[in-house]
Coordinates of C-alpha atoms and ligand atoms in Angstrom, one line a residue:
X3 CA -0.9 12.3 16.8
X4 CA 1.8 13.9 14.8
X5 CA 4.1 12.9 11.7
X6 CA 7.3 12.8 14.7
X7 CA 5.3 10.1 16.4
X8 CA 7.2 6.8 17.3
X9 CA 6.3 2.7 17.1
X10 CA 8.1 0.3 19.5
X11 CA 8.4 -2.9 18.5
X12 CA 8.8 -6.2 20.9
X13 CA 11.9 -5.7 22.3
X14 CA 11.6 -1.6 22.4
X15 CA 13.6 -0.9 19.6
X16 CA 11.5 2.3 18.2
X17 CA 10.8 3.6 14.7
X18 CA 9.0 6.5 13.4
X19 CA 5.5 5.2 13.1
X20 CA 5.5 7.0 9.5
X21 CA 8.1 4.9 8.2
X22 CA 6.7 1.6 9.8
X23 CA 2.9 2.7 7.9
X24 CA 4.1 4.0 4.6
X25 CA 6.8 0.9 4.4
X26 CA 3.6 -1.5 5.4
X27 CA 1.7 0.5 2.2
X28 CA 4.3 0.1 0.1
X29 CA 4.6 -3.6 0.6
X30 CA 1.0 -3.8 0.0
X31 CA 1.2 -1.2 -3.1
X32 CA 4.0 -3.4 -4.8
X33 CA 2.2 -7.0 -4.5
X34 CA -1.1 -4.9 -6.3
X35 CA 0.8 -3.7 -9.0
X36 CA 2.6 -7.1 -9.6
X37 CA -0.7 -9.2 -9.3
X38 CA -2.2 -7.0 -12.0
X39 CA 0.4 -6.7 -14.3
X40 CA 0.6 -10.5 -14.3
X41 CA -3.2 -10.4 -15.2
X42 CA -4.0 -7.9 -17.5
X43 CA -0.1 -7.0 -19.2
X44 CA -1.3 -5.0 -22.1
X45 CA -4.7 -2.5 -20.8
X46 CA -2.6 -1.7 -17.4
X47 CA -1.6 2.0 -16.8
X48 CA -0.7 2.3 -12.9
X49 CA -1.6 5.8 -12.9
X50 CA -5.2 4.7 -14.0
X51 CA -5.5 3.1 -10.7
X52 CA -8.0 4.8 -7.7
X53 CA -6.8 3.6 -4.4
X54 CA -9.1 3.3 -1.3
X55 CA -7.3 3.7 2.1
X56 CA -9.7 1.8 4.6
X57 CA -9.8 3.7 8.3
X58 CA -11.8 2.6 11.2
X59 CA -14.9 5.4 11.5
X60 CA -13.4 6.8 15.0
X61 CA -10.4 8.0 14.1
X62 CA -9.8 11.3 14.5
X63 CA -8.8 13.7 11.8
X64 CA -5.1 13.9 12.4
X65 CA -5.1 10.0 12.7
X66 CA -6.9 10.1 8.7
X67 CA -4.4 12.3 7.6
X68 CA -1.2 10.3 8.9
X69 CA -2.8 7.5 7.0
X70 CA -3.1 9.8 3.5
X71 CA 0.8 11.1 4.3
X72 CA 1.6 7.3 4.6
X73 CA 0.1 6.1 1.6
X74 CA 1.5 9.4 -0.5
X75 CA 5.1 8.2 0.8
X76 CA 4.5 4.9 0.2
X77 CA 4.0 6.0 -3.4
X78 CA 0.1 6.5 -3.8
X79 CA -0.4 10.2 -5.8
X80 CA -2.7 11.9 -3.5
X81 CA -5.0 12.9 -5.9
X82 CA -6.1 8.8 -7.0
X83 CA -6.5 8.1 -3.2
X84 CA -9.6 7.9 -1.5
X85 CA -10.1 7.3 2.4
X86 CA -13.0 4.8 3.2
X87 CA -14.7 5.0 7.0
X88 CA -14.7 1.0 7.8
X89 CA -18.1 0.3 9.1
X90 CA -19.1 2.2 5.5
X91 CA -17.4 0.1 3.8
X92 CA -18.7 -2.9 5.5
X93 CA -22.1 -1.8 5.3
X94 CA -22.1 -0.6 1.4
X95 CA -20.7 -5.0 1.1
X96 CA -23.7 -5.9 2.5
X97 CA -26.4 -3.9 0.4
X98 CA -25.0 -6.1 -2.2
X99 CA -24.9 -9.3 -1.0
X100 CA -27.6 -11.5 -2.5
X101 CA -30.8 -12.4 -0.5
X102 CA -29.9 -15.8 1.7
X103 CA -32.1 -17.5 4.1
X104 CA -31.5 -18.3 7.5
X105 CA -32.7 -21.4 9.2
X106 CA -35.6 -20.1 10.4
X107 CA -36.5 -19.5 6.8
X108 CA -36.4 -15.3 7.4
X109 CA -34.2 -13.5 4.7
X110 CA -31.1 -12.6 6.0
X111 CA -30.1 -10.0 4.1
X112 CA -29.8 -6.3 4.3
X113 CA -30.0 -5.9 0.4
X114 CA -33.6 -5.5 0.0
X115 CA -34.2 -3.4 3.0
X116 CA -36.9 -0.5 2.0
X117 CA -35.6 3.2 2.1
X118 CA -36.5 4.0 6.1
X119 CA -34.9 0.9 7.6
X120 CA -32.1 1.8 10.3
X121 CA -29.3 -0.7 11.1
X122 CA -26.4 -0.9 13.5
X123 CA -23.0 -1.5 11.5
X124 CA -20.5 -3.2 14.2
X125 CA -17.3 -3.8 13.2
X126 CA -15.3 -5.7 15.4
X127 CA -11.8 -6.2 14.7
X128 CA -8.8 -6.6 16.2
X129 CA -8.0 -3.5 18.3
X130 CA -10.6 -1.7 17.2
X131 CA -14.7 -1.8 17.7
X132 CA -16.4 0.5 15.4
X133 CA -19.8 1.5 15.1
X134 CA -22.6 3.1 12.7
X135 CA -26.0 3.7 11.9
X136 CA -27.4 3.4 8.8
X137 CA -30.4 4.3 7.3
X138 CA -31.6 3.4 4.1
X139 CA -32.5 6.2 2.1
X140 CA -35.4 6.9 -1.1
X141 CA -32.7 6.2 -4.0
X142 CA -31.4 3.0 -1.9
X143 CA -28.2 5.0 -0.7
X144 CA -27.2 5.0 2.8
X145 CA -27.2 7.9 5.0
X146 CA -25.6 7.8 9.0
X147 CA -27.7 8.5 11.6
X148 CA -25.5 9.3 14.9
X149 CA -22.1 9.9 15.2
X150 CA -19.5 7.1 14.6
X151 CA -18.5 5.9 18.2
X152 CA -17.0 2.4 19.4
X153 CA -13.0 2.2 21.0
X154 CA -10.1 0.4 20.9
X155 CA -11.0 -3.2 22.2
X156 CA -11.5 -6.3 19.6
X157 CA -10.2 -9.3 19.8
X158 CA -6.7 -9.1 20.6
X159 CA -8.2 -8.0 24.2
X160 CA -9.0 -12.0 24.2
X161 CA -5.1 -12.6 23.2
X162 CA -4.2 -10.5 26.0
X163 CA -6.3 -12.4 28.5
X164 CA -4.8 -15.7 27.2
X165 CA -1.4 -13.8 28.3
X166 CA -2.4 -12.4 31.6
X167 CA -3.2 -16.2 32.2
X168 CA -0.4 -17.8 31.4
X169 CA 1.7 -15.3 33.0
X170 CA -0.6 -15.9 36.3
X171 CA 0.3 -19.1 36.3
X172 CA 4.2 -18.9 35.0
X173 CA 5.0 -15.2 36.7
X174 CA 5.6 -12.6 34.8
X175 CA 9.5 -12.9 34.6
X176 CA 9.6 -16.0 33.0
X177 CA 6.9 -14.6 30.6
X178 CA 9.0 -12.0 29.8
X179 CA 12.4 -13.9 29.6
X180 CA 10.4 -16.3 27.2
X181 CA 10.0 -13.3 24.8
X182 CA 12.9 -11.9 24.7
X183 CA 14.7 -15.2 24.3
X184 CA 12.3 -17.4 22.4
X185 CA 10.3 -15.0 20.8
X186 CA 9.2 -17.7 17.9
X187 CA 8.1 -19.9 20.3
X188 CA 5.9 -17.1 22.1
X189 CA 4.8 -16.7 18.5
X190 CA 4.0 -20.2 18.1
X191 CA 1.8 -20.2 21.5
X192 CA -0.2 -17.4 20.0
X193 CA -1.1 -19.0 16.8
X194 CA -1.6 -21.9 18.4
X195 CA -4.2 -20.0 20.7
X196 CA -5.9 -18.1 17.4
X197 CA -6.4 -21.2 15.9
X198 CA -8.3 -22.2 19.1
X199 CA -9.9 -19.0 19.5
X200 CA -11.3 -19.1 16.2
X201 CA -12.9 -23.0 16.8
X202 CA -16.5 -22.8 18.6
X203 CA -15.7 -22.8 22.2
X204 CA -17.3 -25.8 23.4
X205 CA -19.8 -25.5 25.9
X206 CA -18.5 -28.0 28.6
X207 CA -15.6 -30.2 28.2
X208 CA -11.9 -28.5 27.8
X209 CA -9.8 -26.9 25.2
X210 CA -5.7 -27.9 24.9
X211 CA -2.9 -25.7 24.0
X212 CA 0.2 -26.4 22.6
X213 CA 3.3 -24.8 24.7
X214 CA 6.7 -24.9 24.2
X215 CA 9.7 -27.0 25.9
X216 CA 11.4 -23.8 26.6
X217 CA 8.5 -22.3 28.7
X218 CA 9.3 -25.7 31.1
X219 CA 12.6 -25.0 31.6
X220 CA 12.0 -21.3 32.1
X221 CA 9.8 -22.3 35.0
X222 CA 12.3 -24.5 36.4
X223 CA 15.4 -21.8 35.9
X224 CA 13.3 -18.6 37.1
X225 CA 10.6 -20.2 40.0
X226 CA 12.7 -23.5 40.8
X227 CA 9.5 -25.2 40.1
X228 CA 8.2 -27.4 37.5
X229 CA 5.2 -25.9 35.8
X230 CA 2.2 -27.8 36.9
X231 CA 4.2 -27.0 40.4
X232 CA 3.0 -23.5 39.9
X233 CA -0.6 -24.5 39.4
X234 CA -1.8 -23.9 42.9
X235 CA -0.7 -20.5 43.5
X236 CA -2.4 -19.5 40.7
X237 CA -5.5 -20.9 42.0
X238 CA -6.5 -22.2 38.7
X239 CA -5.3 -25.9 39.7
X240 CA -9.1 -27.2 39.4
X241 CA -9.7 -26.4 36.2
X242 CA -6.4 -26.5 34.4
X243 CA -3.8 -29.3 33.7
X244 CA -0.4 -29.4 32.9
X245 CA 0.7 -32.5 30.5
X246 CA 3.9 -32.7 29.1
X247 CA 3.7 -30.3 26.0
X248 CA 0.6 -29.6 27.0
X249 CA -2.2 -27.2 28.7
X250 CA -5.5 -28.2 29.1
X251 CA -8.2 -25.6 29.9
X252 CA -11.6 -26.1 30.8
X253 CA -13.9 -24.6 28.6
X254 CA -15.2 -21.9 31.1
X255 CA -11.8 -20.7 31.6
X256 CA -11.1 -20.1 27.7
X257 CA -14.8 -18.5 27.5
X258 CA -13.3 -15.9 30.5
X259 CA -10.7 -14.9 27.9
X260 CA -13.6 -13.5 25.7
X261 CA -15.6 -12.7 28.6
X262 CA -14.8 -8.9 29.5
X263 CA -14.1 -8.3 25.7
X264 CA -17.7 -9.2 24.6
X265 CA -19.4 -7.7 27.7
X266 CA -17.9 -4.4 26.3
X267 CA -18.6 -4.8 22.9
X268 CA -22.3 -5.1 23.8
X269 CA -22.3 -2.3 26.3
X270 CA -21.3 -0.7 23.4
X271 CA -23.8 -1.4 20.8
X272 CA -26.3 -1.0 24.0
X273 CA -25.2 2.6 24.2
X274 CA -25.6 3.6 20.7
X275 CA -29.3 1.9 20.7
X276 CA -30.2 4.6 23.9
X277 CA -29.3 7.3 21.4
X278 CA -32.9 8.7 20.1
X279 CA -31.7 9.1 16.8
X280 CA -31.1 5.2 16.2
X281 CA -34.9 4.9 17.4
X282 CA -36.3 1.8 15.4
X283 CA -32.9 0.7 14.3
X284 CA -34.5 -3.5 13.2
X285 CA -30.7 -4.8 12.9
X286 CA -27.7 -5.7 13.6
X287 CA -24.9 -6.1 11.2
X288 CA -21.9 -7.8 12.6
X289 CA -18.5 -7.5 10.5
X290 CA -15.0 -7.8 11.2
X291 CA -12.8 -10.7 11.9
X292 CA -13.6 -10.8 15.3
X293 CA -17.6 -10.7 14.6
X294 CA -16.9 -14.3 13.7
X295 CA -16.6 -15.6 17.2
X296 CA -19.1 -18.1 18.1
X297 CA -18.8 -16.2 22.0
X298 CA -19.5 -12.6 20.4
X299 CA -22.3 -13.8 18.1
X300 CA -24.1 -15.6 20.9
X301 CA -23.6 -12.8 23.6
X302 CA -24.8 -10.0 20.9
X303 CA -28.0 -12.4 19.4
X304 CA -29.2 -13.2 23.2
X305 CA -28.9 -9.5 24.2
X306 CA -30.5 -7.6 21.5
X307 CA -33.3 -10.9 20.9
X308 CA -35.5 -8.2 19.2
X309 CA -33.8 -7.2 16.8
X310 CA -32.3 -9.3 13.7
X311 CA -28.9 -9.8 14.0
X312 CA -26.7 -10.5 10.9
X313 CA -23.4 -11.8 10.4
X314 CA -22.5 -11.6 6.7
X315 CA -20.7 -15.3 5.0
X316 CA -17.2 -13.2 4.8
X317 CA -17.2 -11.2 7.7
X318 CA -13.7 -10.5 7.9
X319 CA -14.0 -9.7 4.2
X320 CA -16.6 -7.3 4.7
X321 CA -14.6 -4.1 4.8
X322 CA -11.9 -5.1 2.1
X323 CA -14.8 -5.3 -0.5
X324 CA -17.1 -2.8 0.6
X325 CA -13.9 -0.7 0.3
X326 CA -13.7 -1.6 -3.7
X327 CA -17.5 -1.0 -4.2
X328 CA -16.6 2.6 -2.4
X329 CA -14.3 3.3 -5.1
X330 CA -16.4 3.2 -7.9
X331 CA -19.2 5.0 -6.2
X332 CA -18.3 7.3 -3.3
X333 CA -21.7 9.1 -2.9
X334 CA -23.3 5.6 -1.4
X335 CA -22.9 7.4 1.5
X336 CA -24.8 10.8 0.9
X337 CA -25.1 12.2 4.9
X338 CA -23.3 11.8 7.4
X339 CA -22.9 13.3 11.4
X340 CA -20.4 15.4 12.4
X341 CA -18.5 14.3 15.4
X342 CA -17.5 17.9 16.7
X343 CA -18.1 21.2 16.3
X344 CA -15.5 22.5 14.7
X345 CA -14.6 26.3 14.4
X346 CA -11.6 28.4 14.1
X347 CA -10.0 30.9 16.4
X348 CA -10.6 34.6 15.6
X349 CA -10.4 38.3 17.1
X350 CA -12.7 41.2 16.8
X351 CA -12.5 45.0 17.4
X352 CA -14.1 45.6 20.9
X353 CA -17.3 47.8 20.3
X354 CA -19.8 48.9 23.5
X355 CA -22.7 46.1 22.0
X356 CA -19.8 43.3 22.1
X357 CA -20.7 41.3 25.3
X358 CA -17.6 39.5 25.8
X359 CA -15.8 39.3 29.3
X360 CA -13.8 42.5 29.8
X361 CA -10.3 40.3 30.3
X362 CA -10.7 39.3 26.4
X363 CA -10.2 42.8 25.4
X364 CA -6.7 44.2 24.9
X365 CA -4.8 46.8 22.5
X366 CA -3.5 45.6 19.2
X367 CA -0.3 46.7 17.3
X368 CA -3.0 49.5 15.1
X369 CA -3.8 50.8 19.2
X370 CA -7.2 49.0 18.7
X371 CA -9.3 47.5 21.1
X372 CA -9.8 44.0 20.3
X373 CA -11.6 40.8 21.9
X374 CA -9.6 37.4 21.5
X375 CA -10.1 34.2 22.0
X376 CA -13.8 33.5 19.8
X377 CA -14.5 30.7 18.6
X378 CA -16.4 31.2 15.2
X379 CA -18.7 27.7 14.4
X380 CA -17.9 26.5 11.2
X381 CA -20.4 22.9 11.9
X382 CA -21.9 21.7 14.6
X383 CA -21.6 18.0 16.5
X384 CA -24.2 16.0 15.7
X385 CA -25.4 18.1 12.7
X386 CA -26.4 15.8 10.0
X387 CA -24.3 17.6 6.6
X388 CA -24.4 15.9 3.2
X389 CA -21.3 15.0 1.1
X390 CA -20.8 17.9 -1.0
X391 CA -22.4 20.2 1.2
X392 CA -20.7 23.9 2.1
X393 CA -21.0 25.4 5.3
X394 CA -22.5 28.6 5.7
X395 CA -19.5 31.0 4.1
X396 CA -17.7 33.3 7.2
X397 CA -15.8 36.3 5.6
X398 CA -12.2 37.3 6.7
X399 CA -10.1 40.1 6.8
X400 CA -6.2 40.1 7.3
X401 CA -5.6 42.1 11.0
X402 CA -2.6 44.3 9.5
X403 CA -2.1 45.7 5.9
X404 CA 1.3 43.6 4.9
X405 CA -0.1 40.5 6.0
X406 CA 1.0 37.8 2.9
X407 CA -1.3 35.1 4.6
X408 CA -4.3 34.8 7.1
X409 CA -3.3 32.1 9.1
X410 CA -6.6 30.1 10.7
X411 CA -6.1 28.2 14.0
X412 CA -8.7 25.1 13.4
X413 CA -10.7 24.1 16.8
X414 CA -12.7 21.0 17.4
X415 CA -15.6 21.3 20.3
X416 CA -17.3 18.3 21.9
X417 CA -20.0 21.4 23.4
X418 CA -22.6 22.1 20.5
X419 CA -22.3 25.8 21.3
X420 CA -18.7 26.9 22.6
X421 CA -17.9 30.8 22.7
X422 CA -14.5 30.8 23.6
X423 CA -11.9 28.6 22.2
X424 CA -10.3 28.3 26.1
X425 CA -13.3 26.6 26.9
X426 CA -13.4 23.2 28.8
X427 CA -14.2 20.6 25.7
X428 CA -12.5 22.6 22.8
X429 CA -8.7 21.9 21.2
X430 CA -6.8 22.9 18.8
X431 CA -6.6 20.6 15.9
X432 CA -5.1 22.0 13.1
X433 CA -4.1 25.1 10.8
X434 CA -5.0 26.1 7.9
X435 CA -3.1 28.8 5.8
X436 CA -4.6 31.0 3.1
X437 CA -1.9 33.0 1.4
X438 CA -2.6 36.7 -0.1
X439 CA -0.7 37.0 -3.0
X440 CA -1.8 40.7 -3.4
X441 CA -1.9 42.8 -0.4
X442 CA -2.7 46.6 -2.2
X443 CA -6.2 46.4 -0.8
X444 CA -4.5 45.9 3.0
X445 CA -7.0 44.9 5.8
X446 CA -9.5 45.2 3.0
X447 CA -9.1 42.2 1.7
X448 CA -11.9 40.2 1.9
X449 CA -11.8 36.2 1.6
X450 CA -14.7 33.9 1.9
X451 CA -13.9 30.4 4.0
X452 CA -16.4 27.6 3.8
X453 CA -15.7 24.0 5.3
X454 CA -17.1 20.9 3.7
X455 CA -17.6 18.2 6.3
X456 CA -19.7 15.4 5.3
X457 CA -17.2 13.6 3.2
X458 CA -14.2 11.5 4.7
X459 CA -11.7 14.2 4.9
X460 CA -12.8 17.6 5.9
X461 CA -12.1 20.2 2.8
X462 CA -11.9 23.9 2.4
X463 CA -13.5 26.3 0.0
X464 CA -11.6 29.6 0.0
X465 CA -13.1 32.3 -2.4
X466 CA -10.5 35.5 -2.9
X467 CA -13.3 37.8 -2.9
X468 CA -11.3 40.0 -5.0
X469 CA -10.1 37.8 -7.7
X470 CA -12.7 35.6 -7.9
X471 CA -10.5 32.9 -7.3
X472 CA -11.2 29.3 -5.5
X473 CA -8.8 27.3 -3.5
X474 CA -9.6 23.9 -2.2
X475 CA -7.4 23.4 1.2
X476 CA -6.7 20.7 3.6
X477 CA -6.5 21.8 7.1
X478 CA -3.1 20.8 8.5
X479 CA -4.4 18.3 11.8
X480 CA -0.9 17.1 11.9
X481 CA 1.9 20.2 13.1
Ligands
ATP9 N1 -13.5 -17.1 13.7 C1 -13.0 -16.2 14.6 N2 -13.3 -16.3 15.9 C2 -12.8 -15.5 16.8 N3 -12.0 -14.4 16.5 C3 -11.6 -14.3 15.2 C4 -12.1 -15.2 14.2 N4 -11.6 -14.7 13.0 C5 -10.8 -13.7 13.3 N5 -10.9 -13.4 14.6 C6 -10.2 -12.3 15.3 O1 -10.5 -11.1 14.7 C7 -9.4 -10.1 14.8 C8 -9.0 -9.6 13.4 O2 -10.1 -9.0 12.9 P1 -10.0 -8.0 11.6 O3 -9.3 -8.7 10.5 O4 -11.4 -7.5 11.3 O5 -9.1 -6.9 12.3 P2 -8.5 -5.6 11.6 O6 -9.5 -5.0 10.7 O7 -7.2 -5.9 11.1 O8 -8.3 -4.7 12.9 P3 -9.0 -3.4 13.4 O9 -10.3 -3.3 12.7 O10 -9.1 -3.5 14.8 O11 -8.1 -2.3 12.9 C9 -8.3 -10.9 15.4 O12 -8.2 -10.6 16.8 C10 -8.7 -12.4 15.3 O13 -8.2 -13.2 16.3
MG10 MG1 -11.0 -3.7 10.9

């Protein structure tokens, strides 16, 4: 991901996607404002206001910064603006949620769960499932037990089948003449579909869609056929039927739209509960929009019948309010796992005790022999590292005496233990840049770097071992 990154939208026209994100922020920034200054006219002082950015937990680093570049464009001062990891959010909602009762009479509630206890957090949204383990801690924070993991499937992957289906039926011409000439009534289709979607799917018996007038004639212009003409070819003639304005599915086909969607999801959480770390994990927390379908809640309850499975009143809500209670108390979360081991990219004078490959070592501009390449750990994946927590400090040098900055090439591993940064599993992620605003003491100059992981955005401490003085920088993951 970079900041030169494009959107399309519908018809292919593109934008840069940081215009299309920090002009969506901005929209969203404006309505806050206005809602509050309606409400509370006199106390109101915008700059008074922390904002939480909400990101799904899987994103990569470059992705979280995009979002903070967005929101800072969009107006947001970087220094009131928080980023929130989704399923955190979600899961700090719940340990507030007052104590309810299911019919079974068992609590159903992950408020009062004793320090120890070890849930699942699955957030299943739109494009994006997102997972965490959380684990209850002495003082009733939260701390995360394995790595955040999940992909990009939610339920538009449902929408999608709906589409695939019609266009099976229709061909995929007039499906695509229909959007580029009709696009409200495609957008009608779709809504009319969510609304469906969202409805129980009925066990037996059939669901009916709305379609448009336009899709008809389409069929008849582009295949020369009526529409329920095209029913057998698309083999789906038994179960479906075409009535004037109408489709009517049997309910087995609309539960195939969800059906490779949910398999997934729960392949998924499956996964994560094979990790030894989530050993004894007693629930299941299921937030997100799409963690309301009746198809998901069934498939994820009958799977996993041993452990309790939750499914909060607002769902959907979940993450928006977690994201508040975030705010006002970031440290909720006080550990968290680090998803790669991330390093930086450094050199060495060759000595006789170094054992790196001979084909590392070549002469610098001082007619020194040095080894390239080495990847210096900063954290390791998997390492559990608390919020505030620094790294173990590395010192650096800069290589010639005129050097005005030691520029850091930042590298992400998914191997626990890499050695060179040309390694299979390693990348370059970012840069960081540490100026010298006095170079008398040359390539004496000593600096002290240590990176802070465990909170949302990685930071970095940088002691000028001379001066004495601190720097907090951001790594640059964008370019
Ligand atoms: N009752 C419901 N039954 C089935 N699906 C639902 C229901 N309510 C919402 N959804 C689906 O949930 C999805 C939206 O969920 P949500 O609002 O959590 O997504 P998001 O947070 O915007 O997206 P993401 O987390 O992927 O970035 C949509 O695909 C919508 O159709
Ligand atoms: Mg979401």
């Amino acid at each position: 991901m970079t900041r030169r990154d494009t959107l399309e939208d519908e018809t292919g026209k593109k934008l840069p996607a940081m215009t299309v994100f920090s002009l969506s922020i901005e929209y969203l920034r404006k309505e806050i404002v206005d809602t509050l200054s309606n409400q509370i006219v006199d106390i109101f002082n915008v700059s008074e206001i922390g904002w939480v950015l909400t990101v799904p937990a899987i994103w990569n680093d470059a992705a979280k910064q995009f979002m903070r570049e967005a929101a800072q464009q969009a107006g947001i001062p970087g220094k009131n603006l928080r980023l929130c990891l989704e399923p955190e959010a979600a899961s700090i909602f719940c340990r507030h949620l007052p104590v309810s009762k299911n019919t079974k009479q068992e609590v159903e509630s992950i408020s009062q769960f004793s320090s120890g206890t070890k849930y699942l957090v699955l957030d299943a949204g739109g494009g994006t499932v997102d997972m965490t383990v959380h684990e209850v801690t002495d003082n009733g924070n939260l701390k995360e037990l394995y790595k955040a993991s999940g992909g990009a499937l939610g339920g538009t992957k449902v929408d999608e089948a709906f589409e695939a289906f019609l266009s099976s039926i229709v061909g995929p011409v007039v499906i695509s003449e229909f959007k580029s000439q009709h696009l409200e009534d495609y957008i009608f289709i779709f809504r009319e579909f969510e609304s469906k979607k969202r409805k129980p799917v009925p066990p037996t018996g059939f669901v009916t869609i709305r379609l448009s007038t336009y899709l008809f004639k389409l069929c008849k212009k582009f295949r020369k056929n009526d529409l329920k003409d095209l029913l057998p070819q698309s083999g789906y003639e038994s179960k479906v039927k075409v009535l004037p304005d109408k489709l009517r599915l049997d309910s087995d086909i609309f539960n195939e739209f969800f059906e490779p969607t949910v398999r997934e999801i729960n392949s998924y959480v499956d996964n994560l509960l094979t990790e030894s770390s989530v050993d004894g994990c007693a629930a299941i927390l299921m937030v997100g929009g799409f963690s309301e379908s009746s198809v998901l809640q069934k498939y994820v309850k009958s799977t996993f019948k041993h452990l309790q499975v939750i499914v909060p009143n607002e769902a959907d809500l979940a993450v928006l309010k977690g994201a508040v209670i975030f705010g006002h108390k970031p440290t909720t979360i006080t550990e968290r796992i680090c998803k790669y081991t991330y390093g930086y990219e450094t050199t060495h004078t060759y000595s006789d005790s170094c054992n790196h490959p001979k084909g590392r070592v070549e002469k610098d501009e001082n007619g020194d022999l040095r080894c390239y390449d080495i990847f210096i750990t900063l954290v390791k994946a998997g390492q559990s590292v608390k919020v505030d927590e620094e790294q173990p400090k590395k010192i650096c040098t800069p290589i010639t005496d005129d050097q005005t900055a030691i520029g850091f090439n930042v590298y992400a591993s998914t191997s626990t233990n890499p050695q060179f940064t040309t390694e299979d599993g390693c990348s370059l992620i970012g840069q960081l840049r540490v100026p010298i605003s006095d170079t008398s003491s040359g390539r004496n100059h000593e600096f002290g770097i240590s990176f802070i992981c465990g909170g949302t955005e990685i930071v970095v401490k940088v002691v000028d071992k001379e001066s004495g003085e601190m720097m907090l920088k951001s790594v640059d993951f964008l370019g």
